[in-house]
Coordinates of C-alpha atoms in Angstrom, one line a residue:
X1 CA 10.5 -25.7 -29.5
X2 CA 12.9 -28.6 -29.1
X3 CA 16.3 -27.6 -27.9
X4 CA 15.2 -24.1 -26.8
X5 CA 15.8 -23.5 -23.1
X6 CA 12.7 -22.9 -21.0
X7 CA 11.9 -21.0 -17.8
X8 CA 8.8 -21.6 -15.7
X9 CA 7.5 -19.0 -13.3
X10 CA 5.2 -19.2 -10.4
X11 CA 3.2 -16.2 -9.0
X12 CA 1.6 -17.4 -5.8
X13 CA -1.4 -15.6 -4.5
X14 CA -3.3 -16.3 -1.3
X15 CA -5.8 -18.5 -3.1
X16 CA -4.4 -18.8 -6.6
X17 CA -1.4 -19.8 -8.6
X18 CA -0.4 -18.2 -11.9
X19 CA 2.3 -19.7 -14.1
X20 CA 4.2 -18.6 -17.1
X21 CA 6.4 -20.6 -19.5
X22 CA 9.1 -18.7 -21.3
X23 CA 11.5 -19.6 -24.0
X24 CA 15.1 -18.2 -23.7
X25 CA 17.0 -17.2 -26.8
X26 CA 20.2 -15.3 -26.5
X27 CA 19.3 -14.4 -22.9
X28 CA 16.0 -12.9 -23.9
X29 CA 12.7 -14.4 -22.6
X30 CA 9.5 -14.7 -24.5
X31 CA 6.3 -16.1 -23.0
X32 CA 5.1 -19.2 -24.9
X33 CA 2.5 -20.5 -22.4
X34 CA 0.7 -19.6 -19.2
X35 CA -1.7 -21.1 -16.7
X36 CA -3.7 -20.3 -13.6
X37 CA -5.3 -22.4 -10.8
X38 CA -8.0 -21.0 -8.5
X39 CA -7.4 -23.0 -5.4
X40 CA -10.9 -22.1 -4.1
X41 CA -12.7 -23.8 -7.0
X42 CA -14.3 -27.2 -6.5
X43 CA -13.3 -29.2 -8.4
X44 CA -9.9 -27.6 -9.1
X45 CA -9.5 -26.2 -12.6
X46 CA -6.4 -25.4 -14.6
X47 CA -6.9 -22.6 -17.2
X48 CA -4.0 -22.8 -19.7
X49 CA -3.0 -21.4 -23.0
X50 CA 0.0 -21.8 -25.3
X51 CA 1.2 -23.6 -28.4
X52 CA -1.9 -22.3 -30.2
X53 CA -4.4 -23.8 -27.7
X54 CA -6.5 -22.6 -24.8
X55 CA -8.1 -25.0 -22.4
X56 CA -10.0 -25.1 -19.2
X57 CA -9.1 -28.4 -17.5
X58 CA -10.7 -30.1 -14.6
X59 CA -7.9 -31.4 -12.4
X60 CA -8.1 -34.9 -10.9
X61 CA -5.5 -34.0 -8.3
X62 CA -6.6 -33.6 -4.6
X63 CA -5.7 -30.3 -3.0
X64 CA -3.2 -31.4 -0.4
X65 CA -1.2 -29.2 2.0
X66 CA 2.0 -29.8 0.1
X67 CA 0.5 -29.2 -3.4
X68 CA 2.4 -32.1 -4.8
X69 CA -0.6 -33.7 -6.7
X70 CA -1.8 -30.4 -8.1
X71 CA 1.7 -29.4 -9.4
X72 CA 2.4 -32.9 -10.7
X73 CA -0.7 -32.9 -12.8
X74 CA -0.1 -29.3 -13.9
X75 CA 3.5 -30.0 -15.0
X76 CA 2.1 -33.0 -16.8
X77 CA -0.1 -30.8 -19.0
X78 CA 2.8 -28.5 -19.8
X79 CA 5.0 -31.5 -20.6
X80 CA 2.4 -32.8 -23.0
X81 CA 2.6 -29.5 -25.0
X82 CA 6.2 -28.4 -24.4
X83 CA 9.5 -30.1 -24.1
X84 CA 10.0 -29.7 -20.4
X85 CA 13.3 -31.6 -20.7
X86 CA 14.6 -28.2 -21.8
X87 CA 13.4 -26.6 -18.6
X88 CA 16.5 -24.8 -17.2
X89 CA 15.1 -23.2 -14.0
X90 CA 11.9 -22.2 -12.1
X91 CA 11.4 -18.7 -10.8
X92 CA 9.0 -17.8 -7.9
X93 CA 7.4 -14.6 -6.8
X94 CA 8.0 -14.4 -3.1
X95 CA 6.0 -11.6 -1.4
X96 CA 8.2 -10.8 1.6
X97 CA 12.0 -10.5 1.6
X98 CA 12.3 -8.6 4.8
X99 CA 15.6 -6.7 5.2
X100 CA 17.7 -9.7 4.1
X101 CA 16.8 -9.8 0.4
X102 CA 17.3 -6.7 -1.8
X103 CA 17.2 -8.5 -5.1
X104 CA 16.5 -11.9 -6.7
X105 CA 18.4 -15.0 -5.4
X106 CA 19.0 -18.6 -6.1
X107 CA 17.1 -20.8 -3.6
X108 CA 19.2 -23.1 -1.5
X109 CA 18.6 -24.5 2.0
X110 CA 19.7 -21.3 3.6
X111 CA 17.6 -18.9 1.6
X112 CA 14.6 -21.2 1.8
X113 CA 14.9 -21.2 5.6
X114 CA 15.1 -17.3 5.6
X115 CA 12.0 -17.1 3.4
X116 CA 10.2 -19.5 5.7
X117 CA 11.1 -17.3 8.7
X118 CA 9.3 -14.4 7.1
X119 CA 5.9 -16.3 7.0
X120 CA 4.6 -14.3 10.0
X121 CA 5.0 -11.1 8.2
X122 CA 2.9 -12.2 5.2
X123 CA 0.6 -14.9 6.5
X124 CA -1.6 -15.1 3.4
X125 CA 1.0 -15.2 0.6
X126 CA 4.3 -16.4 2.0
X127 CA 3.2 -19.9 3.0
X128 CA 1.9 -20.5 -0.5
X129 CA 5.2 -19.5 -2.0
X130 CA 7.1 -21.8 0.4
X131 CA 4.8 -24.7 -0.4
X132 CA 5.4 -24.2 -4.2
X133 CA 9.2 -24.1 -3.7
X134 CA 9.1 -27.3 -1.6
X135 CA 6.8 -29.0 -4.1
X136 CA 9.1 -28.3 -7.1
X137 CA 12.1 -29.5 -5.0
X138 CA 10.2 -32.8 -4.4
X139 CA 9.1 -33.2 -8.0
X140 CA 12.1 -31.8 -9.9
X141 CA 14.9 -31.8 -7.3
X142 CA 17.7 -31.0 -9.8
X143 CA 16.1 -27.8 -11.1
X144 CA 17.5 -24.5 -10.2
X145 CA 14.9 -22.4 -8.4
X146 CA 15.0 -18.6 -7.8
X147 CA 13.1 -16.1 -5.8
X148 CA 12.1 -12.6 -6.8
X149 CA 10.8 -10.5 -3.9
X150 CA 7.9 -8.0 -3.9
X151 CA 9.5 -6.0 -1.2
X152 CA 13.0 -5.7 -2.8
X153 CA 12.0 -2.9 -5.1
X154 CA 11.2 -0.6 -2.1
X155 CA 14.5 -1.1 -0.4
X156 CA 15.5 2.2 -2.0
X157 CA 13.2 4.1 0.4
X158 CA 14.7 6.1 3.2
X159 CA 14.4 5.1 6.8
X160 CA 12.3 8.2 7.4
X161 CA 9.7 6.9 5.0
X162 CA 9.9 3.4 6.3
X163 CA 9.6 4.3 10.0
X164 CA 6.5 4.2 12.2
X165 CA 6.1 6.6 15.1
X166 CA 6.6 3.9 17.7
X167 CA 9.6 3.3 20.0
X168 CA 12.8 3.0 17.9
X169 CA 13.6 -0.5 19.2
X170 CA 10.8 -1.9 17.1
X171 CA 12.2 -0.5 13.9
X172 CA 15.4 -2.4 14.6
X173 CA 13.4 -5.5 15.2
X174 CA 11.8 -5.2 11.8
X175 CA 8.6 -3.4 12.5
X176 CA 8.7 -1.0 9.6
X177 CA 7.1 -0.2 6.2
X178 CA 8.2 -2.7 3.6
X179 CA 5.9 -2.1 0.7
X180 CA 4.7 -4.7 -1.8
X181 CA 3.8 -5.3 -5.5
X182 CA 7.4 -4.5 -6.2
X183 CA 7.7 -6.7 -9.2
X184 CA 4.8 -4.9 -10.8
X185 CA 6.3 -1.5 -10.1
X186 CA 9.7 -2.7 -11.4
X187 CA 8.0 -3.7 -14.7
X188 CA 6.0 -0.5 -15.0
X189 CA 9.1 1.6 -14.3
X190 CA 10.9 -0.2 -17.2
X191 CA 8.0 0.3 -19.5
X192 CA 7.8 4.0 -18.7
X193 CA 11.5 4.4 -19.5
X194 CA 11.1 2.5 -22.8
X195 CA 7.8 3.9 -24.0
X196 CA 7.8 7.4 -22.5
X197 CA 11.4 8.5 -22.2
X198 CA 10.3 12.0 -21.3
X199 CA 9.0 10.6 -18.0
X200 CA 12.0 8.4 -17.3
X201 CA 13.4 10.9 -14.7
X202 CA 10.0 12.3 -13.7
X203 CA 7.9 12.2 -10.6
X204 CA 5.3 9.4 -11.1
X205 CA 2.7 7.7 -9.0
X206 CA 1.7 4.2 -10.1
X207 CA -1.6 2.8 -9.0
X208 CA -1.5 -1.0 -9.0
X209 CA -5.3 -1.8 -8.7
X210 CA -6.3 -5.4 -8.5
X211 CA -7.8 -7.6 -5.8
X212 CA -4.8 -6.6 -3.9
X213 CA -4.0 -2.9 -4.5
X214 CA -1.4 -0.3 -3.7
X215 CA 0.3 2.8 -5.0
X216 CA 4.0 3.7 -5.4
X217 CA 5.8 7.0 -5.8
X218 CA 8.6 6.8 -8.4
X219 CA 11.3 9.4 -9.0
X220 CA 13.6 8.4 -11.9
X221 CA 12.1 5.0 -11.8
X222 CA 13.1 4.4 -8.2
X223 CA 10.7 3.8 -5.3
X224 CA 10.4 6.7 -2.9
X225 CA 7.3 5.8 -1.0
X226 CA 4.3 3.4 -1.2
X227 CA 0.9 2.9 0.3
X228 CA 1.4 -0.6 1.7
X229 CA 3.5 -0.7 4.9
X230 CA 4.3 -3.5 7.3
X231 CA 1.7 -5.8 5.8
X232 CA -0.5 -6.2 2.7
X233 CA -3.4 -4.9 4.7
X234 CA -2.2 -1.3 4.7
X235 CA -3.0 1.6 2.3
X236 CA -6.2 1.8 0.2
X237 CA -9.2 -0.5 0.5
X238 CA -9.0 -3.7 -1.6
X239 CA -11.3 -6.4 -2.7
X240 CA -11.5 -8.0 0.7
X241 CA -8.8 -6.2 2.7
X242 CA -9.5 -3.1 4.7
X243 CA -6.6 -0.8 3.8
X244 CA -5.4 1.8 6.3
X245 CA -7.2 1.4 9.6
X246 CA -7.1 3.2 13.0
X247 CA -5.3 0.8 15.3
X248 CA -7.8 1.7 17.9
X249 CA -10.4 -0.3 15.8
X250 CA -8.3 -3.4 16.3
X251 CA -8.0 -2.8 20.0
X252 CA -11.8 -2.3 20.2
X253 CA -12.5 -5.5 18.2
X254 CA -10.3 -7.6 20.4
X255 CA -11.3 -5.8 23.7
X256 CA -15.0 -4.8 24.0
X257 CA -15.7 -6.5 20.7
X258 CA -14.6 -9.8 22.1
X259 CA -13.1 -11.1 18.9
X260 CA -10.1 -13.4 18.9
X261 CA -6.8 -12.7 17.0
X262 CA -7.8 -15.3 14.3
X263 CA -11.3 -13.7 14.0
X264 CA -9.8 -10.2 13.6
X265 CA -7.3 -11.4 11.1
X266 CA -10.1 -13.1 9.0
X267 CA -12.3 -10.0 9.2
X268 CA -9.5 -7.6 8.0
X269 CA -8.1 -9.9 5.3
X270 CA -11.2 -11.6 4.0
X271 CA -14.4 -9.7 5.0
X272 CA -13.5 -6.1 4.5
X273 CA -12.7 -3.8 1.6
X274 CA -15.2 -3.6 -1.3
X275 CA -16.9 -6.8 -0.1
X276 CA -17.3 -5.5 3.4
X277 CA -18.6 -2.0 2.5
X278 CA -20.9 -3.2 -0.3
X279 CA -22.1 -6.4 1.4
X280 CA -22.5 -7.7 -2.1
X281 CA -19.2 -8.5 -3.9
X282 CA -15.4 -8.1 -3.8
X283 CA -15.4 -7.7 -7.6
X284 CA -15.4 -4.1 -8.7
X285 CA -17.0 -5.1 -12.0
X286 CA -20.0 -6.6 -10.3
X287 CA -20.3 -3.5 -8.1
X288 CA -20.2 -1.3 -11.2
X289 CA -23.0 -3.2 -12.7
X290 CA -25.2 -3.1 -9.6
X291 CA -27.7 -0.4 -8.9
X292 CA -27.5 -0.9 -5.1
X293 CA -26.5 2.2 -3.1
X294 CA -24.1 0.1 -1.1
X295 CA -22.2 -0.9 -4.3
X296 CA -21.9 2.7 -5.3
X297 CA -20.7 3.7 -1.8
X298 CA -18.0 1.0 -1.9
X299 CA -16.7 2.2 -5.3
X300 CA -16.9 5.9 -4.2
X301 CA -14.8 5.0 -1.1
X302 CA -12.3 3.1 -3.2
X303 CA -11.9 6.2 -5.5
X304 CA -11.7 8.6 -2.6
X305 CA -8.9 6.7 -0.9
X306 CA -6.9 6.2 -4.1
X307 CA -7.1 9.9 -4.9
X308 CA -6.1 10.8 -1.4
X309 CA -3.1 8.4 -1.6
X310 CA -2.0 9.9 -4.9
X311 CA -2.0 13.3 -3.2
X312 CA 0.0 12.0 -0.3
X313 CA 2.6 10.4 -2.5
X314 CA 2.8 13.5 -4.7
X315 CA 3.8 15.3 -1.4
X316 CA 6.5 12.8 -0.9
X317 CA 7.8 13.4 -4.4
X318 CA 7.4 17.1 -4.2
X319 CA 5.3 17.2 -7.4
X320 CA 3.6 15.0 -9.9
X321 CA 4.4 14.6 -13.6
X322 CA 2.3 11.4 -14.3
X323 CA -0.2 9.0 -12.9
X324 CA -0.1 5.4 -14.1
X325 CA -3.0 2.9 -13.8
X326 CA -2.1 -0.8 -13.9
X327 CA -3.2 -4.3 -12.9
X328 CA -6.7 -5.8 -13.4
X329 CA -8.9 -2.9 -12.3
X330 CA -6.4 -0.2 -13.3
X331 CA -6.1 -1.6 -16.8
X332 CA -9.7 -2.6 -17.5
X333 CA -12.1 -0.4 -15.6
X334 CA -12.4 3.1 -17.1
X335 CA -15.1 4.0 -14.5
X336 CA -12.7 3.6 -11.7
X337 CA -10.0 5.6 -13.5
X338 CA -12.5 8.3 -14.2
X339 CA -13.7 8.5 -10.6
X340 CA -10.1 8.8 -9.3
X341 CA -9.1 11.3 -11.9
X342 CA -12.2 13.5 -11.2
X343 CA -11.1 13.8 -7.6
X344 CA -7.7 14.9 -8.7
X345 CA -8.9 17.7 -11.0
X346 CA -7.6 20.3 -8.6
X347 CA -4.0 19.1 -9.6
X348 CA -4.8 20.2 -13.1
X349 CA -5.4 16.6 -14.1
X350 CA -7.8 16.2 -17.0
X351 CA -8.9 12.9 -18.7
X352 CA -9.8 12.5 -22.3
X353 CA -13.1 10.5 -21.9
X354 CA -12.9 8.8 -25.3
X355 CA -9.2 7.7 -24.7
X356 CA -10.2 6.4 -21.3
X357 CA -13.1 4.4 -22.7
X358 CA -10.8 2.9 -25.3
X359 CA -8.1 2.0 -22.7
X360 CA -5.5 4.0 -24.6
X361 CA -2.0 4.1 -23.2
X362 CA -2.4 7.9 -22.8
X363 CA -5.8 8.8 -21.4
X364 CA -5.1 12.4 -20.2
X365 CA -6.5 15.3 -22.2
X366 CA -3.9 17.4 -24.3
X367 CA -4.1 20.3 -21.8
X368 CA -3.7 18.2 -18.6
X369 CA -0.9 19.3 -16.3
X370 CA -0.5 15.6 -15.3
X371 CA 0.0 12.9 -17.8
X372 CA -2.3 9.9 -17.1
X373 CA -1.3 6.5 -18.5
X374 CA -2.7 3.0 -18.7
X375 CA 0.2 0.5 -18.8
X376 CA -0.3 -3.3 -18.4
X377 CA 1.9 -4.9 -15.9
X378 CA 3.7 -8.3 -16.2
X379 CA 5.1 -9.6 -13.0
X380 CA 5.9 -13.0 -14.6
X381 CA 8.1 -11.3 -17.2
X382 CA 10.2 -9.8 -14.3
X383 CA 10.5 -13.2 -12.6
X384 CA 11.6 -14.8 -15.9
X385 CA 14.2 -12.2 -16.5
X386 CA 15.5 -12.5 -12.9
X387 CA 15.6 -16.3 -13.2
X388 CA 17.6 -16.2 -16.5
X389 CA 20.1 -13.7 -15.0
X390 CA 20.7 -15.9 -11.9
X391 CA 21.0 -19.0 -14.1
X392 CA 23.7 -17.4 -16.1
X393 CA 25.5 -16.2 -12.9
X394 CA 25.5 -19.8 -11.7
X395 CA 26.8 -21.1 -15.0
X396 CA 29.8 -18.7 -14.8
X397 CA 30.9 -19.8 -11.4
X398 CA 34.1 -21.8 -11.4

């Protein structure tokens, strides 16, 4: 691996950090290592693989606000297995780009300040991204860093789709539908064009179903509408997030309910969704294995809201050629795919049960009016490609 340029990517969640290490040959990126840290674990553990090895490492580093110790030890592991002297740049997934960023950018003082200003719009994820950028600056100050934004993919949506029915002045102040999971949808759109060219220009709904979950309407691979709006709370229920909620509920909780703003925020982000409805678990796999009626109700509600959102997005598209399942639940849980598809049978959508159980790429029956696909997503690959592109742009500057 000596002499081969490397790119490191960071995908910051609210309580986790995923990393990817990519080699760069003739401008093409190939993943050669990856890692993940669950920041809720005690002690902290680094799960890594690459260079023919897979390890689960207990970290000695303390979890500090600036993440310096954790990243220093993590980079140390990668340096012991790869030649990090060949590291050319570091790319970050940044959840919120607001209206300023419509594509990936090199991070300088100005862009970092703008990213930081958007923290109030994504209070769970944005601070983590900012901390990672600042930590890499402190540990490897000469490295080029780049940001790829989850919201940028949805900038193609019309103002009509992005607008809330509130006084117009708030739209101008930035209170609008932004949409998220854009890196995932960008990757899936590319895979659709590559693997299923007949659907390249079609009307497609992609369901990104993980602990965070949303759906996106694509026409010709371009975002037309999406379930998440101003925040990552909107849309369908998620592992611990509520999804779409009557604003009157929030008014009630903070009025007669007597909850503070912080308490409501914690309830909606951390105590709701599958966890809140089931009272058992935020993990759809655990709920599927349970015989408790509350677990079944949580999964039924999940499927109902997903199917309803597919129908809404099909209305935005004016039709539906394909439904794509992706991300952790979408890729690995046939029961959820089956429950959603059953509720969409009125659209002429029919699953092949055996293909669904095998996690085939095409899981619709031959006579289905809507093609149903399972396509793995890869946000880290998008970040790596963005980073290499920006690195080359920088190199070409006089």
